[in-house]
CSV table of N, CA and C and ligand atoms in Angstrom, one decimal:
chain,number,residue,atom,x,y,z
H,1,UNK,N,91.4,93.7,80.7
H,1,UNK,CA,92.0,95.5,80.5
H,1,UNK,C,93.3,95.2,81.4
H,2,UNK,N,94.7,95.3,80.3
H,2,UNK,CA,95.6,94.9,81.8
H,2,UNK,C,96.4,96.1,82.0
H,3,UNK,N,96.5,96.0,83.7
H,3,UNK,CA,96.2,97.1,84.6
H,3,UNK,C,97.3,98.5,84.2
H,4,UNK,N,98.4,98.2,82.8
H,4,UNK,CA,99.1,99.5,82.5
H,4,UNK,C,98.7,100.0,81.4
H,5,UNK,N,97.7,99.6,81.0
H,5,UNK,CA,96.9,100.0,79.7
H,5,UNK,C,96.0,101.4,80.5
H,6,UNK,N,95.8,102.4,79.3
H,6,UNK,CA,95.3,103.1,79.2
H,6,UNK,C,94.1,103.3,78.2
H,7,UNK,N,92.6,104.0,78.9
H,7,UNK,CA,91.4,104.1,78.1
H,7,UNK,C,91.1,105.3,77.4
H,8,UNK,N,90.8,105.0,76.3
H,8,UNK,CA,90.3,106.6,75.3
H,8,UNK,C,90.2,107.9,76.5
H,9,UNK,N,91.0,108.6,75.9
H,9,UNK,CA,90.6,110.0,77.0
H,9,UNK,C,91.9,110.1,78.6
H,10,UNK,N,91.6,108.5,79.6
H,10,UNK,CA,93.5,108.7,80.2
H,10,UNK,C,94.2,109.5,80.1
H,11,UNK,N,94.7,110.1,81.0
H,11,UNK,CA,96.4,110.0,81.2
H,11,UNK,C,97.4,109.7,82.4
H,12,UNK,N,98.3,109.9,82.1
H,12,UNK,CA,98.7,109.4,83.3
H,12,UNK,C,100.1,110.7,83.0
H,13,UNK,N,100.4,110.3,84.2
H,13,UNK,CA,101.5,111.2,84.7
H,13,UNK,C,102.6,110.9,85.2
H,14,UNK,N,104.3,111.4,85.3
H,14,UNK,CA,105.2,111.1,85.8
H,14,UNK,C,105.0,111.3,87.7
H,15,UNK,N,104.6,110.3,88.1
H,15,UNK,CA,104.1,110.4,89.6
H,15,UNK,C,105.5,109.3,90.4
H,16,UNK,N,106.1,110.2,90.0
H,16,UNK,CA,107.6,109.0,91.1
H,16,UNK,C,107.4,109.9,92.1
H,17,UNK,N,107.7,109.0,93.3
H,17,UNK,CA,107.2,109.9,95.0
H,17,UNK,C,108.5,110.7,95.3
H,18,UNK,N,108.2,111.7,95.4
H,18,UNK,CA,109.3,112.8,95.9
H,18,UNK,C,109.3,113.2,97.4
H,19,UNK,N,108.1,112.8,98.2
H,19,UNK,CA,108.0,113.1,99.6
H,19,UNK,C,107.8,111.0,100.2
H,20,UNK,N,108.3,111.4,101.1
H,20,UNK,CA,107.6,109.6,101.9
H,20,UNK,C,107.6,110.2,103.1
H,21,UNK,N,106.5,109.9,103.7
H,21,UNK,CA,106.3,110.7,105.3
H,21,UNK,C,106.8,108.8,106.2
H,22,UNK,N,106.6,108.5,105.5
H,22,UNK,CA,107.0,106.9,106.3
H,22,UNK,C,105.3,106.5,107.1
H,23,UNK,N,104.6,106.1,106.4
H,23,UNK,CA,103.1,105.6,106.5
H,23,UNK,C,103.5,103.6,106.8
H,24,UNK,N,102.6,103.9,108.7
H,24,UNK,CA,102.8,102.5,108.7
H,24,UNK,C,101.3,102.0,108.8
H,25,UNK,N,102.0,100.3,108.6
H,25,UNK,CA,100.8,99.8,108.3
H,25,UNK,C,100.4,99.2,110.1
H,26,UNK,N,99.5,99.2,110.0
H,26,UNK,CA,98.5,98.6,111.6
H,26,UNK,C,98.5,97.1,111.5
H,27,UNK,N,98.5,97.0,110.7
H,27,UNK,CA,97.2,95.6,110.4
H,27,UNK,C,97.3,95.3,109.1
H,28,UNK,N,95.9,94.2,108.6
H,28,UNK,CA,95.5,93.9,107.6
H,28,UNK,C,94.2,93.9,107.4
H,29,UNK,N,93.8,93.9,106.9
H,29,UNK,CA,92.3,93.9,106.6
H,29,UNK,C,91.7,91.9,105.9
H,30,UNK,N,90.6,91.2,107.0
H,30,UNK,CA,90.5,89.9,106.1
H,30,UNK,C,89.0,90.3,105.8
H,31,UNK,N,89.1,89.8,104.0
H,31,UNK,CA,87.8,90.0,103.9
H,31,UNK,C,87.3,89.2,103.1
H,32,UNK,N,86.2,88.3,102.3
H,32,UNK,CA,86.1,86.8,101.3
H,32,UNK,C,86.0,87.9,99.9
H,33,UNK,N,86.5,88.7,99.3
H,33,UNK,CA,87.1,88.8,97.9
H,33,UNK,C,88.1,89.1,98.1
H,34,UNK,N,88.4,88.5,96.7
H,34,UNK,CA,90.1,88.0,96.8
H,34,UNK,C,90.1,88.4,95.0
H,35,UNK,N,89.4,88.9,94.5
H,35,UNK,CA,89.6,89.4,93.7
H,35,UNK,C,88.7,91.0,93.3
H,36,UNK,N,89.5,92.1,92.2
H,36,UNK,CA,88.5,93.5,92.4
H,36,UNK,C,87.3,93.0,92.4
H,37,UNK,N,87.1,92.3,90.7
H,37,UNK,CA,85.3,92.0,90.6
H,37,UNK,C,85.1,91.9,91.5
H,38,UNK,N,85.3,91.1,92.3
H,38,UNK,CA,84.3,90.6,94.1
H,38,UNK,C,83.8,91.7,94.5
H,39,UNK,N,84.7,92.8,94.4
H,39,UNK,CA,84.3,94.0,95.9
H,39,UNK,C,82.7,94.7,95.5
H,40,UNK,N,82.8,94.9,96.1
H,40,UNK,CA,81.2,96.1,96.2
H,40,UNK,C,82.4,97.4,95.8
H,41,UNK,N,81.7,98.1,95.3
H,41,UNK,CA,82.3,99.9,94.5
H,41,UNK,C,82.1,100.2,96.0
H,42,UNK,N,81.0,100.4,96.9
H,42,UNK,CA,81.5,100.7,98.4
H,42,UNK,C,80.5,99.5,99.4
H,43,UNK,N,81.2,99.3,100.3
H,43,UNK,CA,81.1,98.8,101.3
H,43,UNK,C,79.4,99.2,102.0
H,44,UNK,N,78.9,97.7,102.7
H,44,UNK,CA,77.1,98.1,102.9
H,44,UNK,C,77.3,97.3,104.8
H,45,UNK,N,77.1,98.5,105.7
H,45,UNK,CA,76.9,97.7,106.8
H,45,UNK,C,75.8,97.3,106.9
H,46,UNK,N,74.7,97.0,106.5
H,46,UNK,CA,73.3,96.6,106.9
H,46,UNK,C,74.0,95.3,106.4
H,47,UNK,N,74.7,94.8,104.9
H,47,UNK,CA,73.7,93.7,104.1
H,47,UNK,C,75.8,92.8,103.7
H,48,UNK,N,76.5,93.7,104.2
H,48,UNK,CA,77.7,93.9,103.9
H,48,UNK,C,78.2,92.0,104.1
H,49,UNK,N,79.3,91.6,104.3
H,49,UNK,CA,79.8,90.2,105.2
H,49,UNK,C,80.5,91.3,106.0
H,50,UNK,N,80.7,90.3,107.4
H,50,UNK,CA,81.7,90.0,108.1
H,50,UNK,C,83.1,90.0,107.7
H,51,UNK,N,84.0,91.7,108.2
H,51,UNK,CA,85.0,91.6,107.5
H,51,UNK,C,85.7,91.2,109.2
H,52,UNK,N,86.9,90.8,109.1
H,52,UNK,CA,88.3,91.5,109.7
H,52,UNK,C,89.2,92.2,110.0
H,53,UNK,N,89.2,93.6,110.7
H,53,UNK,CA,90.9,93.6,110.9
H,53,UNK,C,91.6,93.3,112.0
H,54,UNK,N,92.6,92.5,111.7
H,54,UNK,CA,93.6,92.0,112.0
H,54,UNK,C,95.2,93.1,112.5
H,55,UNK,N,95.5,93.4,113.7
H,55,UNK,CA,96.2,94.4,114.4
H,55,UNK,C,97.1,94.1,114.8
H,56,UNK,N,98.2,94.7,114.1
H,56,UNK,CA,99.3,93.9,114.3
H,56,UNK,C,99.9,93.9,116.4
H,57,UNK,N,100.4,92.9,116.6
H,57,UNK,CA,100.4,92.8,118.5
H,57,UNK,C,100.4,93.7,119.0
H,58,UNK,N,101.7,94.7,118.5
H,58,UNK,CA,102.0,95.9,119.3
H,58,UNK,C,101.2,97.7,118.8
H,59,UNK,N,100.0,97.0,118.4
H,59,UNK,CA,99.3,97.9,117.8
H,59,UNK,C,97.8,97.7,118.4
H,60,UNK,N,97.8,96.2,119.2
H,60,UNK,CA,96.7,95.7,119.7
H,60,UNK,C,96.2,96.5,121.1
H,61,UNK,N,96.6,96.9,121.6
H,61,UNK,CA,96.5,98.1,123.2
H,61,UNK,C,95.1,99.2,122.9
H,62,UNK,N,95.8,99.6,121.8
H,62,UNK,CA,95.0,101.1,121.1
H,62,UNK,C,93.8,100.6,120.7
H,63,UNK,N,93.8,99.1,120.8
H,63,UNK,CA,91.8,98.7,120.9
H,63,UNK,C,91.0,99.8,122.0
H,64,UNK,N,91.3,99.8,123.0
H,64,UNK,CA,91.1,99.8,124.1
H,64,UNK,C,90.2,101.2,124.2
H,65,UNK,N,88.7,100.6,124.9
H,65,UNK,CA,87.6,101.3,124.4
H,65,UNK,C,86.9,101.2,122.9
H,66,UNK,N,87.6,100.8,121.7
H,66,UNK,CA,86.9,100.6,120.6
H,66,UNK,C,85.3,100.3,120.7
H,67,UNK,N,85.3,99.3,121.9
H,67,UNK,CA,84.1,98.2,121.7
H,67,UNK,C,83.1,99.0,121.9
H,68,UNK,N,82.9,100.2,122.9
H,68,UNK,CA,81.7,100.8,122.7
H,68,UNK,C,81.0,101.7,121.8
H,69,UNK,N,81.7,101.9,120.5
H,69,UNK,CA,81.9,102.5,119.9
H,69,UNK,C,80.3,101.3,118.6
H,70,UNK,N,80.0,101.9,118.1
H,70,UNK,CA,78.8,101.4,116.9
H,70,UNK,C,79.7,101.7,115.5
H,71,UNK,N,80.5,102.4,115.2
H,71,UNK,CA,80.5,103.0,114.1
H,71,UNK,C,81.9,103.7,113.8
H,72,UNK,N,82.5,103.1,112.8
H,72,UNK,CA,83.9,103.4,113.0
H,72,UNK,C,84.5,103.4,111.7
H,73,UNK,N,84.9,104.9,111.2
H,73,UNK,CA,86.4,104.7,110.0
H,73,UNK,C,87.2,104.0,110.2
H,74,UNK,N,87.4,103.8,108.8
H,74,UNK,CA,88.7,102.8,108.4
H,74,UNK,C,89.8,102.9,107.7
H,75,UNK,N,90.9,103.4,107.6
H,75,UNK,CA,91.2,104.1,106.1
H,75,UNK,C,92.3,102.9,105.9
H,76,UNK,N,92.1,102.2,105.1
H,76,UNK,CA,93.6,101.8,104.2
H,76,UNK,C,93.8,101.4,103.1
H,77,UNK,N,94.8,100.8,103.0
H,77,UNK,CA,95.9,100.9,101.8
H,77,UNK,C,95.3,100.2,100.7
H,78,UNK,N,95.0,100.6,99.6
H,78,UNK,CA,94.3,100.1,98.6
H,78,UNK,C,95.4,99.7,97.6
H,79,UNK,N,96.4,98.7,97.9
H,79,UNK,CA,97.3,98.3,97.5
H,79,UNK,C,97.8,97.8,96.1
H,80,UNK,N,97.2,97.3,95.4
H,80,UNK,CA,97.7,97.1,93.8
H,80,UNK,C,96.9,98.4,93.2
H,81,UNK,N,96.4,99.1,93.6
H,81,UNK,CA,96.5,100.0,92.2
H,81,UNK,C,97.3,101.2,91.6
H,82,UNK,N,97.2,101.1,90.8
H,82,UNK,CA,98.2,102.2,89.8
H,82,UNK,C,98.5,103.4,90.8
H,83,UNK,N,99.0,104.0,90.7
H,83,UNK,CA,99.1,106.0,91.2
H,83,UNK,C,99.1,106.6,90.3
H,84,UNK,N,99.1,106.6,88.9
H,84,UNK,CA,99.6,107.7,88.1
H,84,UNK,C,98.7,108.4,87.4
H,85,UNK,N,97.2,107.6,87.6
H,85,UNK,CA,96.7,108.5,86.7
H,85,UNK,C,95.9,109.9,86.9
H,86,UNK,N,95.9,111.0,86.0
H,86,UNK,CA,95.3,112.3,86.9
H,86,UNK,C,93.7,112.1,86.2
H,87,UNK,N,93.7,112.0,84.9
H,87,UNK,CA,91.8,111.4,84.3
H,87,UNK,C,92.0,110.2,84.4
H,88,UNK,N,90.4,109.8,84.4
H,88,UNK,CA,89.7,108.7,84.5
H,88,UNK,C,89.0,108.0,83.7
H,89,UNK,N,88.2,107.2,83.3
H,89,UNK,CA,87.5,106.8,82.2
H,89,UNK,C,87.1,105.7,83.3
H,90,UNK,N,86.2,105.6,84.5
H,90,UNK,CA,85.9,104.9,85.1
H,90,UNK,C,84.7,103.5,84.7
H,91,UNK,N,84.2,103.7,83.3
H,91,UNK,CA,83.1,103.3,83.0
H,91,UNK,C,83.9,102.4,81.2
H,92,UNK,N,84.8,103.5,81.5
H,92,UNK,CA,84.9,103.1,79.7
H,92,UNK,C,84.2,103.0,78.4
H,93,UNK,N,83.3,104.5,78.8
H,93,UNK,CA,82.9,104.4,77.4
H,93,UNK,C,83.0,106.1,77.6
H,94,UNK,N,84.1,106.6,77.2
H,94,UNK,CA,84.6,107.6,76.9
H,94,UNK,C,84.6,109.1,77.4
H,95,UNK,N,83.6,108.7,78.7
H,95,UNK,CA,83.4,110.0,79.9
H,95,UNK,C,84.9,109.8,80.9
H,96,UNK,N,85.7,111.1,80.9
H,96,UNK,CA,86.7,111.4,81.3
H,96,UNK,C,86.5,112.5,82.7
H,97,UNK,N,86.8,112.0,83.1
H,97,UNK,CA,86.7,112.6,84.9
H,97,UNK,C,87.7,112.5,86.2
H,98,UNK,N,88.3,113.8,86.5
H,98,UNK,CA,89.7,113.9,87.2
H,98,UNK,C,89.9,113.0,88.6
H,99,UNK,N,90.7,112.5,88.8
H,99,UNK,CA,90.6,111.7,89.6
H,99,UNK,C,90.4,112.4,91.1
H,100,UNK,N,90.5,113.7,91.4
H,100,UNK,CA,90.4,114.1,93.0
H,100,UNK,C,88.6,114.2,92.2
H,101,UNK,N,87.9,113.8,91.5
H,101,UNK,CA,86.3,114.1,91.1
H,101,UNK,C,85.9,112.5,91.5
H,102,UNK,N,87.1,111.6,91.9
H,102,UNK,CA,86.1,110.5,92.1
H,102,UNK,C,86.3,109.4,93.3
H,103,UNK,N,86.1,108.8,93.8
H,103,UNK,CA,86.2,107.9,94.6
H,103,UNK,C,87.3,106.5,94.1
H,104,UNK,N,87.7,106.6,93.5
H,104,UNK,CA,88.1,105.2,92.3
H,104,UNK,C,89.5,104.8,93.3
H,105,UNK,N,89.7,103.5,93.5
H,105,UNK,CA,91.3,103.4,94.7
H,105,UNK,C,93.3,104.1,93.4
H,106,UNK,N,92.1,104.0,92.1
H,106,UNK,CA,93.3,104.3,91.4
H,106,UNK,C,93.4,106.3,92.0
H,107,UNK,N,94.7,106.8,92.6
H,107,UNK,CA,94.4,107.7,93.5
H,107,UNK,C,96.9,108.1,93.6
H,108,UNK,N,97.3,109.1,93.5
H,108,UNK,CA,98.3,109.3,94.0
H,108,UNK,C,98.7,108.2,95.1
H,109,UNK,N,98.6,108.1,96.3
H,109,UNK,CA,98.1,108.0,97.5
H,109,UNK,C,96.8,107.2,97.5
H,110,UNK,N,97.1,106.0,97.2
H,110,UNK,CA,95.3,104.5,97.2
H,110,UNK,C,95.1,104.8,98.4
H,111,UNK,N,94.1,105.7,99.0
H,111,UNK,CA,93.5,105.9,100.7
H,111,UNK,C,92.5,105.2,100.0
H,112,UNK,N,91.9,104.4,101.1
H,112,UNK,CA,90.4,103.5,100.8
H,112,UNK,C,90.3,104.1,102.4
H,113,UNK,N,88.6,104.8,102.1
H,113,UNK,CA,88.4,104.9,103.3
H,113,UNK,C,86.7,104.8,103.3
H,114,UNK,N,86.0,103.8,104.8
H,114,UNK,CA,85.0,103.7,104.8
H,114,UNK,C,84.5,104.1,105.9
H,115,UNK,N,83.2,104.0,105.9
H,115,UNK,CA,82.4,104.3,107.5
H,115,UNK,C,82.3,102.9,107.2
H,116,UNK,N,82.1,102.0,109.2
H,116,UNK,CA,81.9,100.6,109.0
H,116,UNK,C,81.3,100.5,110.1
H,117,UNK,N,80.2,99.3,110.4
H,117,UNK,CA,79.1,99.2,111.5
H,117,UNK,C,80.3,98.5,112.8
H,118,UNK,N,81.1,98.5,113.8
H,118,UNK,CA,81.8,97.8,114.0
H,118,UNK,C,80.8,96.9,115.2
H,119,UNK,N,81.4,95.2,115.0
H,119,UNK,CA,80.1,94.2,115.6
H,119,UNK,C,80.8,93.6,116.9
H,120,UNK,N,82.3,93.9,116.7
H,120,UNK,CA,82.5,93.5,118.0
H,120,UNK,C,84.4,93.7,118.1
H,121,UNK,N,85.2,93.4,119.5
H,121,UNK,CA,86.3,93.4,119.5
H,121,UNK,C,86.6,91.7,119.6
H,122,UNK,N,87.2,91.5,119.4
H,122,UNK,CA,88.2,89.8,119.3
H,122,UNK,C,89.5,89.5,119.6
H,123,UNK,N,89.7,89.8,120.8
H,123,UNK,CA,91.2,89.4,120.9
H,123,UNK,C,91.7,91.0,120.0
H,124,UNK,N,93.0,90.8,119.3
H,124,UNK,CA,93.5,91.4,118.6
H,124,UNK,C,93.2,91.9,116.9
H,125,UNK,N,91.7,91.4,117.1
H,125,UNK,CA,91.1,91.2,115.5
H,125,UNK,C,89.4,92.4,116.2
H,126,UNK,N,89.2,93.2,114.7
H,126,UNK,CA,87.7,94.2,115.0
H,126,UNK,C,87.0,93.8,114.2
H,127,UNK,N,85.4,93.3,114.9
H,127,UNK,CA,84.9,93.0,112.9
H,127,UNK,C,84.5,93.9,112.7
H,128,UNK,N,83.6,94.0,111.4
H,128,UNK,CA,83.3,94.8,110.7
H,128,UNK,C,82.4,94.5,109.5
H,129,UNK,N,81.5,95.0,109.4
H,129,UNK,CA,81.0,95.3,108.3
H,129,UNK,C,80.8,96.7,107.6
H,130,UNK,N,80.8,96.0,106.3
H,130,UNK,CA,81.0,97.9,105.6
H,130,UNK,C,82.1,97.6,104.2
H,131,UNK,N,83.0,96.9,104.4
H,131,UNK,CA,84.0,96.9,103.2
H,131,UNK,C,83.7,96.7,102.3
H,132,UNK,N,84.4,97.5,101.3
H,132,UNK,CA,84.6,97.0,99.7
H,132,UNK,C,86.5,96.6,99.6
H,133,UNK,N,86.9,96.4,100.0
H,133,UNK,CA,88.6,96.4,100.1
H,133,UNK,C,88.8,94.6,99.3
H,134,UNK,N,89.7,94.5,99.0
H,134,UNK,CA,90.9,92.6,98.7
H,134,UNK,C,90.7,92.2,99.9
H,135,UNK,N,91.0,90.9,100.1
H,135,UNK,CA,91.3,90.2,101.3
H,135,UNK,C,92.6,90.6,101.7
H,136,UNK,N,92.9,90.7,102.6
H,136,UNK,CA,95.3,90.7,102.7
H,136,UNK,C,95.2,92.2,102.8
H,137,UNK,N,94.2,93.5,102.5
H,137,UNK,CA,94.3,95.1,101.8
H,137,UNK,C,95.2,95.3,102.9
H,138,UNK,N,96.3,96.4,103.1
H,138,UNK,CA,96.8,96.5,104.3
H,138,UNK,C,95.9,97.9,105.1
H,139,UNK,N,96.2,97.9,106.0
H,139,UNK,CA,95.8,98.7,107.7
H,139,UNK,C,95.9,99.7,107.4
H,140,UNK,N,95.5,100.7,107.5
H,140,UNK,CA,96.6,102.1,107.5
H,140,UNK,C,96.4,102.9,109.4
H,141,UNK,N,94.5,102.9,109.3
H,141,UNK,CA,94.2,103.3,110.2
H,141,UNK,C,92.8,102.9,111.2
H,142,UNK,N,91.6,103.5,112.5
H,142,UNK,CA,90.9,103.1,112.4
H,142,UNK,C,90.3,104.3,113.4
H,143,UNK,N,89.6,105.0,113.4
H,143,UNK,CA,88.9,106.1,114.5
H,143,UNK,C,87.3,105.9,114.8
H,144,UNK,N,86.9,106.0,115.9
H,144,UNK,CA,85.8,106.2,116.3
H,144,UNK,C,84.8,107.3,115.3
H,145,UNK,N,83.6,106.6,115.2
H,145,UNK,CA,82.6,108.3,114.3
H,145,UNK,C,83.1,109.1,115.0
H,146,UNK,N,82.9,109.3,116.1
H,146,UNK,CA,83.2,110.6,116.5
H,146,UNK,C,84.5,110.6,117.5
H,147,UNK,N,84.4,111.7,118.9
H,147,UNK,CA,85.7,110.9,120.1
H,147,UNK,C,84.8,112.0,120.7
H,148,UNK,N,84.4,111.3,122.0
H,148,UNK,CA,84.0,111.2,123.1
H,148,UNK,C,84.3,112.9,123.9
H,149,UNK,N,86.0,113.0,123.8
H,149,UNK,CA,86.7,114.1,123.5
H,149,UNK,C,86.7,115.1,123.4
H,150,UNK,N,85.8,114.6,122.1
H,150,UNK,CA,85.6,116.5,121.3
H,150,UNK,C,83.6,117.0,121.2
H,151,UNK,N,83.2,116.1,122.3
H,151,UNK,CA,81.9,116.6,121.9
H,151,UNK,C,81.2,117.1,123.1
H,152,UNK,N,82.1,118.1,123.3
H,152,UNK,CA,81.4,119.0,124.4
H,152,UNK,C,80.4,119.9,124.6
H,153,UNK,N,80.1,120.1,125.8
H,153,UNK,CA,78.5,120.6,125.2
H,153,UNK,C,79.1,122.4,124.9
H,154,UNK,N,77.9,122.8,123.9
H,154,UNK,CA,77.4,124.0,123.8
H,154,UNK,C,78.2,124.7,125.1
H,155,UNK,N,78.8,125.9,124.8
H,155,UNK,CA,79.1,126.7,125.7
H,155,UNK,C,80.0,127.1,126.8
H,156,UNK,N,81.1,125.8,126.1
H,156,UNK,CA,81.8,125.2,126.9
H,156,UNK,C,83.5,126.2,126.5
H,157,UNK,N,83.6,126.8,128.1
H,157,UNK,CA,84.7,128.0,127.8
H,157,UNK,C,85.9,127.0,127.2
H,158,UNK,N,85.8,127.8,126.4
H,158,UNK,CA,87.5,127.2,125.7
H,158,UNK,C,88.9,127.6,125.7
H,159,UNK,N,89.7,126.9,126.8
H,159,UNK,CA,90.7,127.7,127.5
H,159,UNK,C,91.9,128.0,126.5
H,160,UNK,N,92.6,129.5,126.3
H,160,UNK,CA,93.1,129.5,125.2
H,160,UNK,C,95.1,128.5,125.0
L,201,SAM,N1,85.1,103.2,100.2
L,201,SAM,C1,86.2,103.3,99.6
L,201,SAM,C2,86.8,104.9,99.7
L,201,SAM,O1,85.4,105.6,99.2
L,201,SAM,O2,87.8,105.4,99.2
L,201,SAM,C3,86.7,102.7,98.3
L,201,SAM,C4,86.0,102.9,97.3
L,201,SAM,S1,86.5,102.0,95.8
L,201,SAM,C5,86.0,102.2,94.8
L,201,SAM,C6,86.3,100.2,95.9
L,201,SAM,C7,87.0,99.6,94.3
L,201,SAM,O3,88.8,99.2,94.5
L,201,SAM,C8,86.7,98.3,95.3
L,201,SAM,O4,85.3,97.9,94.6
L,201,SAM,C9,87.4,97.3,94.1
L,201,SAM,O5,87.4,97.4,92.5
L,201,SAM,C10,88.7,98.4,94.4
L,201,SAM,N2,89.8,97.4,95.6
L,201,SAM,C11,89.5,97.3,96.8
L,201,SAM,N3,90.3,96.7,97.4
L,201,SAM,C12,91.4,97.1,96.8
L,201,SAM,C13,93.3,96.9,96.4
L,201,SAM,N4,93.0,96.5,98.0
L,201,SAM,N5,94.3,97.3,95.5
L,201,SAM,C14,93.4,98.2,94.9
L,201,SAM,N6,91.8,98.2,94.0
L,201,SAM,C15,90.9,98.0,95.0
């Protein structure tokens, strides 16, 4: 199916971008997946392939401390996805579902989110397992699964 074709029941809108808050990419993701059909629907942190998050040089200092974490959330820009569908038929079987009720890459801002296993930091790259995206997918952000600074013991007084 050509990327701009609609399936039965699908609805597209005129999704001209009206607001741009200048999202910046912090690097790119190297995976073994060169076509969308090779990508899994969701990553597998146990058995998926090892992937590399290659961080741009000026953001590499921001990796300091990440090696202490076993898991992180990766946000990425699903850059080849169309962005104008409000209703989708993911299985092309006549059933139609709203974009916000799906984890489809097709959405107004095609952000992917995966919880990955952090295997290590290799200079300016992070080795992870659990991704489902194309090789070369732009990287938006990386966050540890929890932040030590928010894990305050219960009953810790909160300053006004
Ligand atoms: N795990 C993420 C999430 O839940 O937000 C993404 C899930 S999405 C269903 C994963 C699918 O997006 C892949 O199976 C592939 O078909 C597609 N995909 C992967 N990389 C992409 C890219 N760079 N641009 C567009 N589609 C992509």
